[in-house]
mmCIF file of C-alpha atoms in Angstrom:
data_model
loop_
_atom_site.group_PDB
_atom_site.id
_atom_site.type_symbol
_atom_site.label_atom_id
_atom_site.label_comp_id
_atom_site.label_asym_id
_atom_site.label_seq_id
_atom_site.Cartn_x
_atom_site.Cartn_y
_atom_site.Cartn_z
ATOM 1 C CA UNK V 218 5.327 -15.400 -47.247
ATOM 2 C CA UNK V 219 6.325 -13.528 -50.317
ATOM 3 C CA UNK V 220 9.031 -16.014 -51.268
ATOM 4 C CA UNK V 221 6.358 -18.650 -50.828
ATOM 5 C CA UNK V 222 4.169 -16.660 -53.003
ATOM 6 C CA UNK V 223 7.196 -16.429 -55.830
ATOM 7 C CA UNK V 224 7.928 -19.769 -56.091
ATOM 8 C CA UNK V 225 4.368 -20.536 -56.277
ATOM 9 C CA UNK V 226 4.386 -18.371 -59.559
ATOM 10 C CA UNK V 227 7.479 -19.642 -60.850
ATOM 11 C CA UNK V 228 5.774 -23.143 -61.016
ATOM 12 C CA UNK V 229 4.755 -23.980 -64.625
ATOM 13 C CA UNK V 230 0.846 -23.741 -65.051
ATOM 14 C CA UNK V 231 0.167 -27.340 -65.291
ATOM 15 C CA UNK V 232 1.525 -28.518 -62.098
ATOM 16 C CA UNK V 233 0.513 -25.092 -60.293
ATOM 17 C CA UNK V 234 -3.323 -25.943 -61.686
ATOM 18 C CA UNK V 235 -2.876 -29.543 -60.611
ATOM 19 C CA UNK V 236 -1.793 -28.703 -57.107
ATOM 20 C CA UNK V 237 -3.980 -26.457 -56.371
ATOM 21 C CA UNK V 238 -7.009 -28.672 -57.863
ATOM 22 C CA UNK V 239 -5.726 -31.595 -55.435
ATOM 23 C CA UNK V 240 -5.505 -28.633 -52.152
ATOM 24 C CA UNK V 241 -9.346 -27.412 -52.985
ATOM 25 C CA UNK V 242 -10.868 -31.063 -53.557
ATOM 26 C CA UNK V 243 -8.149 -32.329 -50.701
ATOM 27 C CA UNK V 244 -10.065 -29.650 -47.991
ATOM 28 C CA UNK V 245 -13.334 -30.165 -49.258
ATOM 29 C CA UNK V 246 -13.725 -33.845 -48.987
ATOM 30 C CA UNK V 247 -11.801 -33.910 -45.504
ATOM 31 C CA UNK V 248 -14.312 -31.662 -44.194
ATOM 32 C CA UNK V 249 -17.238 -33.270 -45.521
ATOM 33 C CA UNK V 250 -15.969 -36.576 -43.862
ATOM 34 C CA UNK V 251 -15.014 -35.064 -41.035
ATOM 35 C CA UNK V 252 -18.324 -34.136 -40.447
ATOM 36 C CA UNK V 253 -19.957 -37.933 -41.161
ATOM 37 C CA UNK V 254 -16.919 -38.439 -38.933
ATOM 38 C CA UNK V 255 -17.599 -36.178 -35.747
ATOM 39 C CA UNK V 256 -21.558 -37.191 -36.006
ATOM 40 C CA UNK V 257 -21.063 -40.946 -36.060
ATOM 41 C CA UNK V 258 -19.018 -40.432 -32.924
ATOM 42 C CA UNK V 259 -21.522 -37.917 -31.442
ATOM 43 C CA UNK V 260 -23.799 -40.903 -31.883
ATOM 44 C CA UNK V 261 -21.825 -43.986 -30.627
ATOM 45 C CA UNK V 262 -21.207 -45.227 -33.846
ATOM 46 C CA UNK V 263 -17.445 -47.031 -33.945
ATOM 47 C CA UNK V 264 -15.504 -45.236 -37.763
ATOM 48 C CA UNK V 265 -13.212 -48.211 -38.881
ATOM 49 C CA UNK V 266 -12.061 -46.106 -41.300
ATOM 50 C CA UNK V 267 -11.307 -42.498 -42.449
ATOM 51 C CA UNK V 268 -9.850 -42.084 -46.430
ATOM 52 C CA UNK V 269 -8.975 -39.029 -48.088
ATOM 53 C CA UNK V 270 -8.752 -40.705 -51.937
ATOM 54 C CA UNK V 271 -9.485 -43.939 -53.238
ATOM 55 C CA UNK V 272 -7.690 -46.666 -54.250
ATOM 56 C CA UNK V 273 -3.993 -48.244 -52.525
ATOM 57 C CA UNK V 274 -3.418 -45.871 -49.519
ATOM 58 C CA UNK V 275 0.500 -44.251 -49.569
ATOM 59 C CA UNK V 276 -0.455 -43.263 -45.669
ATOM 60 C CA UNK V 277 -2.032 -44.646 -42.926
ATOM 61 C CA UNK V 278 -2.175 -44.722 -39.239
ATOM 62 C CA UNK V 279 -4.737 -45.433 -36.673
ATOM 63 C CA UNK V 280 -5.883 -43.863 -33.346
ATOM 64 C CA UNK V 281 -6.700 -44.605 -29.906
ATOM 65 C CA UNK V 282 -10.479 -45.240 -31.235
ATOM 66 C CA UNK V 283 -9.338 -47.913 -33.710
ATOM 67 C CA UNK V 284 -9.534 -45.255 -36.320
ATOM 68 C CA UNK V 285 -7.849 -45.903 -39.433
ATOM 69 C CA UNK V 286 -6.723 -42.855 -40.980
ATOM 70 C CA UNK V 287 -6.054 -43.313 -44.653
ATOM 71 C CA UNK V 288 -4.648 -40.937 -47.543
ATOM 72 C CA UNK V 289 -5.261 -42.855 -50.902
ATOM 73 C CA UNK V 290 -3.459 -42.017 -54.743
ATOM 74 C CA UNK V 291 -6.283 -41.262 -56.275
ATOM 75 C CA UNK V 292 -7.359 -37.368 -54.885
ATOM 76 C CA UNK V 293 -10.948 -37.822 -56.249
ATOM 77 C CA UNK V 294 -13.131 -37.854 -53.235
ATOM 78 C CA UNK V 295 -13.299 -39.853 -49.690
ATOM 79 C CA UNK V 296 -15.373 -42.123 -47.327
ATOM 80 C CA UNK V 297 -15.974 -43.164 -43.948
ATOM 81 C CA UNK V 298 -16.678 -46.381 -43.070
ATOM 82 C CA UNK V 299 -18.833 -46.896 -40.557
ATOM 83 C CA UNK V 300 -18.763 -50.560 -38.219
ATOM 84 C CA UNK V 301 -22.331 -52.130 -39.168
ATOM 85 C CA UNK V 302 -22.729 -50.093 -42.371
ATOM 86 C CA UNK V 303 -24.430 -53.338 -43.799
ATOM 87 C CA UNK V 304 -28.121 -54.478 -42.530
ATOM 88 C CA UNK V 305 -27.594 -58.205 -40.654
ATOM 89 C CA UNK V 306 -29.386 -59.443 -43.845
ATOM 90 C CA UNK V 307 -27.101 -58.493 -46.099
ATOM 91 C CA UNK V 308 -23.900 -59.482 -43.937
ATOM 92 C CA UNK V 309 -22.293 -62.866 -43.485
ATOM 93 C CA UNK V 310 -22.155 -64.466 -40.322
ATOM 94 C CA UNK V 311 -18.585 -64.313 -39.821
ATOM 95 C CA UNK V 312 -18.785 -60.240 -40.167
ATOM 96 C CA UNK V 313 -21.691 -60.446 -37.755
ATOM 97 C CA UNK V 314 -19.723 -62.055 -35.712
ATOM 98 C CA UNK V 315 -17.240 -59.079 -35.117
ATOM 99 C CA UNK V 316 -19.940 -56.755 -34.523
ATOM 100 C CA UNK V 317 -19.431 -54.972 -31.426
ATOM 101 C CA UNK V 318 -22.905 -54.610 -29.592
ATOM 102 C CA UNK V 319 -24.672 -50.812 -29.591
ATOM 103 C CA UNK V 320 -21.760 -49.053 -31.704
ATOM 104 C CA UNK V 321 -23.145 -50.543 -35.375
ATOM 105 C CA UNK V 322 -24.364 -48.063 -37.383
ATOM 106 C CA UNK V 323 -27.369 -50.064 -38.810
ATOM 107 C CA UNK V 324 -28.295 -50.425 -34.809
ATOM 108 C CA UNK V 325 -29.300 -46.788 -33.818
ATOM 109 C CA UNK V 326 -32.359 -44.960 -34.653
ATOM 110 C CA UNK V 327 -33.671 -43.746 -37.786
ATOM 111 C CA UNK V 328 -33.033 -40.148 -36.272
ATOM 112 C CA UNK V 329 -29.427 -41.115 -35.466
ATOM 113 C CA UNK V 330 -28.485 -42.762 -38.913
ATOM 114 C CA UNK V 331 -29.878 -39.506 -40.484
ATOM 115 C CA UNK V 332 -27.533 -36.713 -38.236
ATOM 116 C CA UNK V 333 -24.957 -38.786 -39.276
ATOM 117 C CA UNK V 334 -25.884 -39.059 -42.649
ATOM 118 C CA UNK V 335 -26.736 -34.950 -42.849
ATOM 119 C CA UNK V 336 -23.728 -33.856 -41.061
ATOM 120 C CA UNK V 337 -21.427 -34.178 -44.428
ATOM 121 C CA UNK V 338 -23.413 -31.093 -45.936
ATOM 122 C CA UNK V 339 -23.741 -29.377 -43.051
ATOM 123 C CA UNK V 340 -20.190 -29.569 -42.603
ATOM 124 C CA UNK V 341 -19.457 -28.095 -46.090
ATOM 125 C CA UNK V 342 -22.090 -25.216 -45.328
ATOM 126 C CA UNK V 343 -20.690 -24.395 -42.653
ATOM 127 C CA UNK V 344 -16.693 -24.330 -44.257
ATOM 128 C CA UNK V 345 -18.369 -21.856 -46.848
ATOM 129 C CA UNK V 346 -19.511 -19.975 -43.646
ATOM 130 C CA UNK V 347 -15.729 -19.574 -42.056
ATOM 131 C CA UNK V 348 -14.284 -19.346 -45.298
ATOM 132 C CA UNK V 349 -16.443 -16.089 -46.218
ATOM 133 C CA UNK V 350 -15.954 -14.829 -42.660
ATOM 134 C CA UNK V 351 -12.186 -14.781 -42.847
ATOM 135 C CA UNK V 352 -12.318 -13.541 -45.910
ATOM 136 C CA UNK V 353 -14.613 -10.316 -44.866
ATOM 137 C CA UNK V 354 -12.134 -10.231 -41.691
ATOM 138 C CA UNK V 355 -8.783 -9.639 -43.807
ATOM 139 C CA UNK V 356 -9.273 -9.371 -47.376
ATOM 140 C CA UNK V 357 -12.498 -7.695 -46.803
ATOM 141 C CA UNK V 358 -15.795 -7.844 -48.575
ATOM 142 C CA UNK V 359 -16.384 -6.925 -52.178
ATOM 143 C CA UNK V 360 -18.643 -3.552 -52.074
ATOM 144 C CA UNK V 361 -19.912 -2.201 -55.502
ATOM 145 C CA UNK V 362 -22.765 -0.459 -56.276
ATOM 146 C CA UNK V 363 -24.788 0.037 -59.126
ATOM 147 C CA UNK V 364 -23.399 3.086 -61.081
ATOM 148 C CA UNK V 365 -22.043 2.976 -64.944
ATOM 149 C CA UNK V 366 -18.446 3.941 -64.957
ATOM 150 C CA UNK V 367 -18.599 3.153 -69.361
ATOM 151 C CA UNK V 368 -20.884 2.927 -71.623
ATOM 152 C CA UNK V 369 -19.995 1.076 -75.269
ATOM 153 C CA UNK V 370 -21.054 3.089 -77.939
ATOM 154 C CA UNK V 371 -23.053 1.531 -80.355
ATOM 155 C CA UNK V 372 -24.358 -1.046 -77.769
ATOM 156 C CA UNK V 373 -27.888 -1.822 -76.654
ATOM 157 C CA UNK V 374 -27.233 0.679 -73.390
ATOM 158 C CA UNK V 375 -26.222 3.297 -75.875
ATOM 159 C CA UNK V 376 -29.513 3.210 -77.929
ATOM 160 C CA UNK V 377 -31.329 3.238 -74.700
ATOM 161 C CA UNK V 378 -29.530 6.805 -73.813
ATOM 162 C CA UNK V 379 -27.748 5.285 -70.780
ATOM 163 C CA UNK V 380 -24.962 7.522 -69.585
ATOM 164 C CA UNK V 381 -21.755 7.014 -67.245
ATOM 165 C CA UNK V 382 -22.701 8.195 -64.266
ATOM 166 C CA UNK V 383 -26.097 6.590 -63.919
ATOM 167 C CA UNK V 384 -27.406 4.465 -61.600
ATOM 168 C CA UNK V 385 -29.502 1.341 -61.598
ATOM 169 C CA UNK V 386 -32.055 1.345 -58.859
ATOM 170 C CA UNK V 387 -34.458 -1.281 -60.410
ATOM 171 C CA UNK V 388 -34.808 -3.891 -62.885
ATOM 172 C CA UNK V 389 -38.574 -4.168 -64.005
ATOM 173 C CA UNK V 390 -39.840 -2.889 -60.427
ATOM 174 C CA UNK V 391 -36.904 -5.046 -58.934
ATOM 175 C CA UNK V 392 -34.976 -3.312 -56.841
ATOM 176 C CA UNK V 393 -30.756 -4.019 -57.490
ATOM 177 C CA UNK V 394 -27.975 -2.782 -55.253
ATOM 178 C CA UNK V 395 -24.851 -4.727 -56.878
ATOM 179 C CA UNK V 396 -23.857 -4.692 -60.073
ATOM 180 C CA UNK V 397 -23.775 -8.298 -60.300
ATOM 181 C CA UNK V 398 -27.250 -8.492 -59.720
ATOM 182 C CA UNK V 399 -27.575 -6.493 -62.909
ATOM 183 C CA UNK V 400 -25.628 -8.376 -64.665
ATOM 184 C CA UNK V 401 -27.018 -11.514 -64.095
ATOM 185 C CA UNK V 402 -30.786 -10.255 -64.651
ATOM 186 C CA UNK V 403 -29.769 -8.835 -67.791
ATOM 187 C CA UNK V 404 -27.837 -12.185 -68.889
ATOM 188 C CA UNK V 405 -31.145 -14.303 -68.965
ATOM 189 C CA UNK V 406 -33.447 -11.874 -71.037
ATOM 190 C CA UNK V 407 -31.691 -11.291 -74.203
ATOM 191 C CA UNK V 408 -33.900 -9.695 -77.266
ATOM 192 C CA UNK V 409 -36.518 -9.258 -73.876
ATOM 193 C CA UNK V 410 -37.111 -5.587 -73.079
ATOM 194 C CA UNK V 411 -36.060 -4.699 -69.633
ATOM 195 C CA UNK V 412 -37.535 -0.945 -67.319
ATOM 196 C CA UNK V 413 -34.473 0.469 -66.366
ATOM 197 C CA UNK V 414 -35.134 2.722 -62.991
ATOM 198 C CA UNK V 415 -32.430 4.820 -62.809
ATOM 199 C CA UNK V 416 -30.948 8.014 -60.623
ATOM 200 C CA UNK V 417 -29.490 10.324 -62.918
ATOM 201 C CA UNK V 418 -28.376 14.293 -62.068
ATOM 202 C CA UNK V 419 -30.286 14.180 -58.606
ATOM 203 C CA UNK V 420 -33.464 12.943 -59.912
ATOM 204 C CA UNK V 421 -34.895 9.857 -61.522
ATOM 205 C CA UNK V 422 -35.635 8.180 -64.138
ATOM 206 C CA UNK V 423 -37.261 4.853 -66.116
ATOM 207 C CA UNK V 424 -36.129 4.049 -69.841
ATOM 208 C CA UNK V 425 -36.666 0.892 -71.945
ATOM 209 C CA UNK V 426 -33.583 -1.521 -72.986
ATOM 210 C CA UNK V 427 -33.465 -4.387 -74.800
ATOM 211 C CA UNK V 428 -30.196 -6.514 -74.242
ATOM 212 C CA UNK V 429 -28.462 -7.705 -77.335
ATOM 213 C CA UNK V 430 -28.289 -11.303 -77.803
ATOM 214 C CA UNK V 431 -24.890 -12.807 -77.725
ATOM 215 C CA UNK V 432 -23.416 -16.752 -78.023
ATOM 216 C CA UNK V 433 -21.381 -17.441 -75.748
ATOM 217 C CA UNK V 434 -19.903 -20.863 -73.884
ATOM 218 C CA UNK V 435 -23.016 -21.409 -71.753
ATOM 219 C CA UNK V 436 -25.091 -20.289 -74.657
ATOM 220 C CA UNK V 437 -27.292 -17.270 -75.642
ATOM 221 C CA UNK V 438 -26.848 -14.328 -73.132
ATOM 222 C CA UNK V 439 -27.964 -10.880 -73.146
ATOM 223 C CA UNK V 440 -25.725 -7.781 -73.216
ATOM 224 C CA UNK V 441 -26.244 -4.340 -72.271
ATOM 225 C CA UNK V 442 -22.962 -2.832 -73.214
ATOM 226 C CA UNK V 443 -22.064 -1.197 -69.514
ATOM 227 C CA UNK V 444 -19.213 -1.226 -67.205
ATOM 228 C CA UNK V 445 -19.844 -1.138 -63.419
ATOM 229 C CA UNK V 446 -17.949 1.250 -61.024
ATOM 230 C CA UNK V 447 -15.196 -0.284 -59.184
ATOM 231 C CA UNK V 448 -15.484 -2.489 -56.330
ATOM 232 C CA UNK V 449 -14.024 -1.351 -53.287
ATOM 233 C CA UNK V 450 -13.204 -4.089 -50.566
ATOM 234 C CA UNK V 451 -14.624 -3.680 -46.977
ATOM 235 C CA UNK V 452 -12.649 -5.016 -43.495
ATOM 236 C CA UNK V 453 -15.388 -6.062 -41.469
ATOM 237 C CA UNK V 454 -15.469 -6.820 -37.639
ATOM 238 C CA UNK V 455 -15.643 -10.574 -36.682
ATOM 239 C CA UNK V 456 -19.384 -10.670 -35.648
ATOM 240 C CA UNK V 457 -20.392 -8.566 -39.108
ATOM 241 C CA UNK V 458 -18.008 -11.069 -40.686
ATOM 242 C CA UNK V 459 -19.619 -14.181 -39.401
ATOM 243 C CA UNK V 460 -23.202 -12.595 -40.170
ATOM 244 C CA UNK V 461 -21.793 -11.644 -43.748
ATOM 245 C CA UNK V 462 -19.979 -15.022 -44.038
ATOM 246 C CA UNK V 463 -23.880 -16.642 -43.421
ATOM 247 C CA UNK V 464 -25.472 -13.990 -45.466
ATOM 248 C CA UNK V 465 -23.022 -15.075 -48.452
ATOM 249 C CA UNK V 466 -23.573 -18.653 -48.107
ATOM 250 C CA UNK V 467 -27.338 -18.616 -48.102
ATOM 251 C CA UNK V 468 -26.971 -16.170 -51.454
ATOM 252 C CA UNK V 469 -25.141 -18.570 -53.255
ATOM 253 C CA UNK V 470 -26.752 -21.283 -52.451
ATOM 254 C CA UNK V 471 -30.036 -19.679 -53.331
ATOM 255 C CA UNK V 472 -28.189 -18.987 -56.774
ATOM 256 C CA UNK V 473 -27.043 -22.434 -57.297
ATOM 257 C CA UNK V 474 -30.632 -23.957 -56.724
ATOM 258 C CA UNK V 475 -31.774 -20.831 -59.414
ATOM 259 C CA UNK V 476 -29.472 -22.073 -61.971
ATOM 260 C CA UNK V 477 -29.993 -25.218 -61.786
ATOM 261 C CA UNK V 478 -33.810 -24.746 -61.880
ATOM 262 C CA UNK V 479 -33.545 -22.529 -65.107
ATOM 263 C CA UNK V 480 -31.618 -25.073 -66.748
ATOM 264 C CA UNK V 481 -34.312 -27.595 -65.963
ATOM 265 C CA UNK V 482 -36.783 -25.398 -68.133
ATOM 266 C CA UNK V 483 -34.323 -24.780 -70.547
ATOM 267 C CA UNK V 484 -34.029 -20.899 -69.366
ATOM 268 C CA UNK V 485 -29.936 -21.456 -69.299
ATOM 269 C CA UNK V 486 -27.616 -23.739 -71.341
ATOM 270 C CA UNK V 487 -26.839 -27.400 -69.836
ATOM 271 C CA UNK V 488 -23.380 -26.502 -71.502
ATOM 272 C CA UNK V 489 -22.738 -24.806 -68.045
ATOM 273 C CA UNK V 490 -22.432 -27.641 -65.861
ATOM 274 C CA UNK V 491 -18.612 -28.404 -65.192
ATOM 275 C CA UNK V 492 -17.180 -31.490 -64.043
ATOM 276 C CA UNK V 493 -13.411 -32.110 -62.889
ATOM 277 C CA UNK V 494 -11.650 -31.067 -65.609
ATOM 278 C CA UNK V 495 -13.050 -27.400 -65.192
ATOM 279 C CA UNK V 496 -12.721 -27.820 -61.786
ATOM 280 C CA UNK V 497 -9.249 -28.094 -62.009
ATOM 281 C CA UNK V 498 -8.519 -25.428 -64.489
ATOM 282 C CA UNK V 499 -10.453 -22.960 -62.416
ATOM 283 C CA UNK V 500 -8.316 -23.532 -59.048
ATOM 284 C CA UNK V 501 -5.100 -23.320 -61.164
ATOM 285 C CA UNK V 502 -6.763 -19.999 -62.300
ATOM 286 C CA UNK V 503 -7.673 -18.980 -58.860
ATOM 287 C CA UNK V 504 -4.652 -19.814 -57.451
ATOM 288 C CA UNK V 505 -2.933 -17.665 -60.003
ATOM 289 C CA UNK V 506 -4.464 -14.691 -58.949
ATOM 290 C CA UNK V 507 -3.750 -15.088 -55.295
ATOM 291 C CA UNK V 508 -4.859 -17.021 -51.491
ATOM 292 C CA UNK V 509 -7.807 -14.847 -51.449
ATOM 293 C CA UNK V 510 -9.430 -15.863 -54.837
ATOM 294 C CA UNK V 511 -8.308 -19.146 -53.997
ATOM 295 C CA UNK V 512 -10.228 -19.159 -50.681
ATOM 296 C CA UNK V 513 -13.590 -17.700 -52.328
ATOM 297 C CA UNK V 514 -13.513 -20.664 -54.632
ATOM 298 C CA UNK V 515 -13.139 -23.212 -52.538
ATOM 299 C CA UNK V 516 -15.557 -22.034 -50.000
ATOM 300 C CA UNK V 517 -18.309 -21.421 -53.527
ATOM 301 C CA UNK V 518 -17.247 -24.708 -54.295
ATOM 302 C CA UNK V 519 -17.844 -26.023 -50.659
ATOM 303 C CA UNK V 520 -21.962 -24.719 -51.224
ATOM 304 C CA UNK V 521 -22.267 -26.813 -54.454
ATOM 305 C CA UNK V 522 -20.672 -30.059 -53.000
ATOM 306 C CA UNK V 523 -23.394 -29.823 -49.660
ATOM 307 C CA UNK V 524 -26.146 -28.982 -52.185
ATOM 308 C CA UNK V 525 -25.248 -31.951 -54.635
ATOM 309 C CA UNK V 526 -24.700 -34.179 -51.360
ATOM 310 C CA UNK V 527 -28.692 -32.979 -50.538
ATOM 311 C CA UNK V 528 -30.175 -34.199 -53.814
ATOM 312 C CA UNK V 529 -32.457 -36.486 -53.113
ATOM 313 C CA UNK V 530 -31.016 -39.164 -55.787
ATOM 314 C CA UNK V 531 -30.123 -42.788 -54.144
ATOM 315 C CA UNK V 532 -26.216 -43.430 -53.195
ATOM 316 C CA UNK V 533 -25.756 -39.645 -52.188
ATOM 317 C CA UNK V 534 -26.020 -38.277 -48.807
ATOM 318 C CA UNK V 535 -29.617 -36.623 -49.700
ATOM 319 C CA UNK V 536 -30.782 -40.285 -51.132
ATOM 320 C CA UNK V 537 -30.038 -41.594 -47.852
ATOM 321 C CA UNK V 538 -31.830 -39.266 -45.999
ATOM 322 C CA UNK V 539 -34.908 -39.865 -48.473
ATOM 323 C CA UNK V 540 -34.952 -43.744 -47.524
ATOM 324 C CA UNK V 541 -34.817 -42.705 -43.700
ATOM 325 C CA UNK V 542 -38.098 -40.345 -44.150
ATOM 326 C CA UNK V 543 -39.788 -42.806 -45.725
ATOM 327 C CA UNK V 544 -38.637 -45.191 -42.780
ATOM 328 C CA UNK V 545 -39.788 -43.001 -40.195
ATOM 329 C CA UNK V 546 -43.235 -42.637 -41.634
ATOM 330 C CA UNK V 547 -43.946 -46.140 -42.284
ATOM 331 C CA UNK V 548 -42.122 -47.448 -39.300
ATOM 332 C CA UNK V 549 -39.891 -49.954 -40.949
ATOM 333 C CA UNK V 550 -37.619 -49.117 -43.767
ATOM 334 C CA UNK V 551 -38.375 -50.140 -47.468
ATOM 335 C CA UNK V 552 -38.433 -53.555 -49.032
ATOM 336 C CA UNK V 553 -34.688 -54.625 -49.828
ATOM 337 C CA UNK V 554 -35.736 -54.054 -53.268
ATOM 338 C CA UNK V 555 -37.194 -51.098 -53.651
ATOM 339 C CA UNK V 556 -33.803 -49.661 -52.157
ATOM 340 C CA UNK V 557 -31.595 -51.834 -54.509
ATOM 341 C CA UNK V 558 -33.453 -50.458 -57.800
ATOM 342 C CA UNK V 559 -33.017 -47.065 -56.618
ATOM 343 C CA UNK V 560 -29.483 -47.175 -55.476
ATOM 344 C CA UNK V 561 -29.144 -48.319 -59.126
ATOM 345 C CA UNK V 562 -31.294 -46.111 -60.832
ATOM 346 C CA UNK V 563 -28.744 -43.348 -58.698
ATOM 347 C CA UNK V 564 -25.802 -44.656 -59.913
ATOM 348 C CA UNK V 565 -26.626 -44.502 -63.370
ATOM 349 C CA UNK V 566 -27.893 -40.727 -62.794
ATOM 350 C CA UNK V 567 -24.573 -40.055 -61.390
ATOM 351 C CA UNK V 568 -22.914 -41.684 -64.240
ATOM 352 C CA UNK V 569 -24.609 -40.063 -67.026
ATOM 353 C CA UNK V 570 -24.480 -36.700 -65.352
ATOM 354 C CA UNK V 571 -20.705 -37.343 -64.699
ATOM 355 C CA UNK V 572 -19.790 -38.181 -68.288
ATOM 356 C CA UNK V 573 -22.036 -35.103 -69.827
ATOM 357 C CA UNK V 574 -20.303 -32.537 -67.346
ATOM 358 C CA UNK V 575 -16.459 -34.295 -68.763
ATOM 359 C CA UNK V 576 -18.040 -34.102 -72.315
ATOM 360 C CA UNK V 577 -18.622 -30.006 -71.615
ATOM 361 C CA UNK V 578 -15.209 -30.076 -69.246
ATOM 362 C CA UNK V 579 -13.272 -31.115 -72.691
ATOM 363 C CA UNK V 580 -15.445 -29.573 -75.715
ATOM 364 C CA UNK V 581 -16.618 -26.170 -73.809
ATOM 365 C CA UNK V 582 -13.067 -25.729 -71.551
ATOM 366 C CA UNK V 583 -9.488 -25.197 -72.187
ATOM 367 C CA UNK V 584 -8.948 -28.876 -73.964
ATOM 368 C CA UNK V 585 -11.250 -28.417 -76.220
ATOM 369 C CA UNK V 586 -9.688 -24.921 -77.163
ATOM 370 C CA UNK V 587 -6.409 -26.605 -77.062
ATOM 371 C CA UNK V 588 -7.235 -29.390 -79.549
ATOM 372 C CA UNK V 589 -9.243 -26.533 -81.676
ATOM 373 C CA UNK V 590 -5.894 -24.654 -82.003
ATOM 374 C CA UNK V 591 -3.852 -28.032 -82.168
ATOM 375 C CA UNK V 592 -6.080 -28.665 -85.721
ATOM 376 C CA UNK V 593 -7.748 -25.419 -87.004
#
């Protein structure tokens, strides 16, 4: 293990980041298929195909279900095809032909088409779920706590008359117990003032603080000027680790859906959404530091693909699901139409979306420091 570990350093950063970027993607797309996969065959639906990748396939294989197990050259997502995908209206008569009776997917029940449909997310919840859990189990689970090991002189804490040695307990009547959850509440009020409930000597104590505004990449933050206490790491049991490991998932995910909702009302900067370029360059930094920061990413990572999946925006999993509710209320699914504008009003969401994250991947990440330094 440790000489895997050297030569794992010893690789040069670009094809260390690359590899590791094509491992995290590789595991999360897999499972998300897997689980389309494992519901379509839950619900008699025949898979005629299984790709990891798009494009030419360098592998492939098929199984005793007529499978076809594919690996394509291009690493940037997957699909499962499913026999029937395509309503008899919108197939030729010679691919109608080949349908095999009662294993189509467009021939099962609204309720079936959507378990198939919801699986993919589920599947990547529950990935974030393990991957937590074995975490807790062996690395163990980060513990901190509240306290100020620092204080920087000078700083917004410092005018406020925090100390080293204190200890949050609230935020404006909101109670904290991790130091993240300091940081984070203090990141989205700068210039606002913030009640500081602390325990100090035995007793307690409120004082006043306003965080210093700072720029940085994702745009204006506030800054208190404090240093947590270090985190200590916790081995947990496997039935605390599987109820941590849930715990976890549902905290990020609630943080995601936060985010995202603050930078709808302009709370945090769009300048934060990544695409694959940061992608990348954070698993070559995770991987740098080691299988367990590795692991935490891709299971973080596993949350956000099953939320984006959930959207409701036509051509993702979530849009999909949207069509079917509307199906099962009115008893026949939409006009032909309706669903072609807004598969194509989803595309070009996706598009635009896509190309603004690359635009912040290149002018916010490491290319665009790269070029900066290449001609400043």
């Amino acid at each position: 293990m440790e000489s895997l570990g050297y030569l794992w350093n010893a690789l040069p950063a670009l094809p260390r980041t690359l590899l590791a970027f094509a491992v995290v993607l590789g595991v999360l797309v897999f499972v998300h298929e897997l689980g389309h996969y494992l519901a379509a065959r839950w619900r008699g639906v025949h898979v005629e195909a299984f790709s990891i990748g798009f494009g030419r396939p360098v592998l492939r294989g098929r199984d005793r279900h007529g499978t076809e197990w594919r690996l394509g050259w291009i690493p940037l997502g997957g699909y499962v095809k499913m026999h029937g995908q395509e309503t008899p209206e919108d197939a030729p008569p010679e691919v109608r032909a080949t349908w095999q009776p009662g294993r189509t997917f467009h021939g099962k029940s609204v309720g079936s088409r959507a378990i198939v449909v919801a699986a993919g997310p589920i599947a990547n919840f529950l990935l974030a779920m393990v991957l937590f859990a074995g975490l807790f189990m062996t690395a163990g689970r980060p513990v901190s706590n509240t306290s100020l090991a620092a204080v920087v002189e000078a700083s917004a804490a410092a005018r406020a008359g925090l100390r080293p040695g204190d200890e949050i307990l609230a935020l404006d009547d909101r109670k904290v117990t991790r130091f993240e959850q300091v940081q984070r509440y203090v990141q989205q009020r700068p210039g606002q003032p913030i009640a500081l409930h602390l325990r100090r000597d035995g007793g307690e104590t409120t004082v006043t603080v306003v965080p210093e505004a700072r720029e940085g990449g994702g745009g204006t933050v506030g800054v208190l000027g404090v240093q947590g206490g270090a985190v200590r790491f916790e081995r947990l049991d496997p039935f605390s680790a599987a109820a941590a490991g849930v715990a976890q998932t549902a905290d990020i995910t609630w943080q995601t859906l936060a985010g995202i909702g603050e930078m709808i009302v302009g709370k945090r900067s769009a300048k934060e959404l990544g695409g694959p370029i940061r992608i990348a360059e954070i698993s070559g930094e995770a991987a740098s530091l080691g299988m367990g920061a590795l692991v935490n990413l891709m299971a973080v990572l596993s949350v956000s693909l099953g939320l984006l999946n959930l959207f409701p925006i036509p051509v993702l999993d979530g849009g999909h699901l949207m069509f079917y509710a509307a199906e099962a209320i009115r008893g026949r699914p939409l006009p032909p139409r309706i669903q072609e504008y807004g598969f194509r009003a989803g595309f070009a969401l996706l598009i635009a979306l896509f190309l603004f994250a690359s635009r912040n991947d290149i002018v916010e990440g490491g290319v665009g420091r790269f070029v900066a330094r290449l001609f400043g």
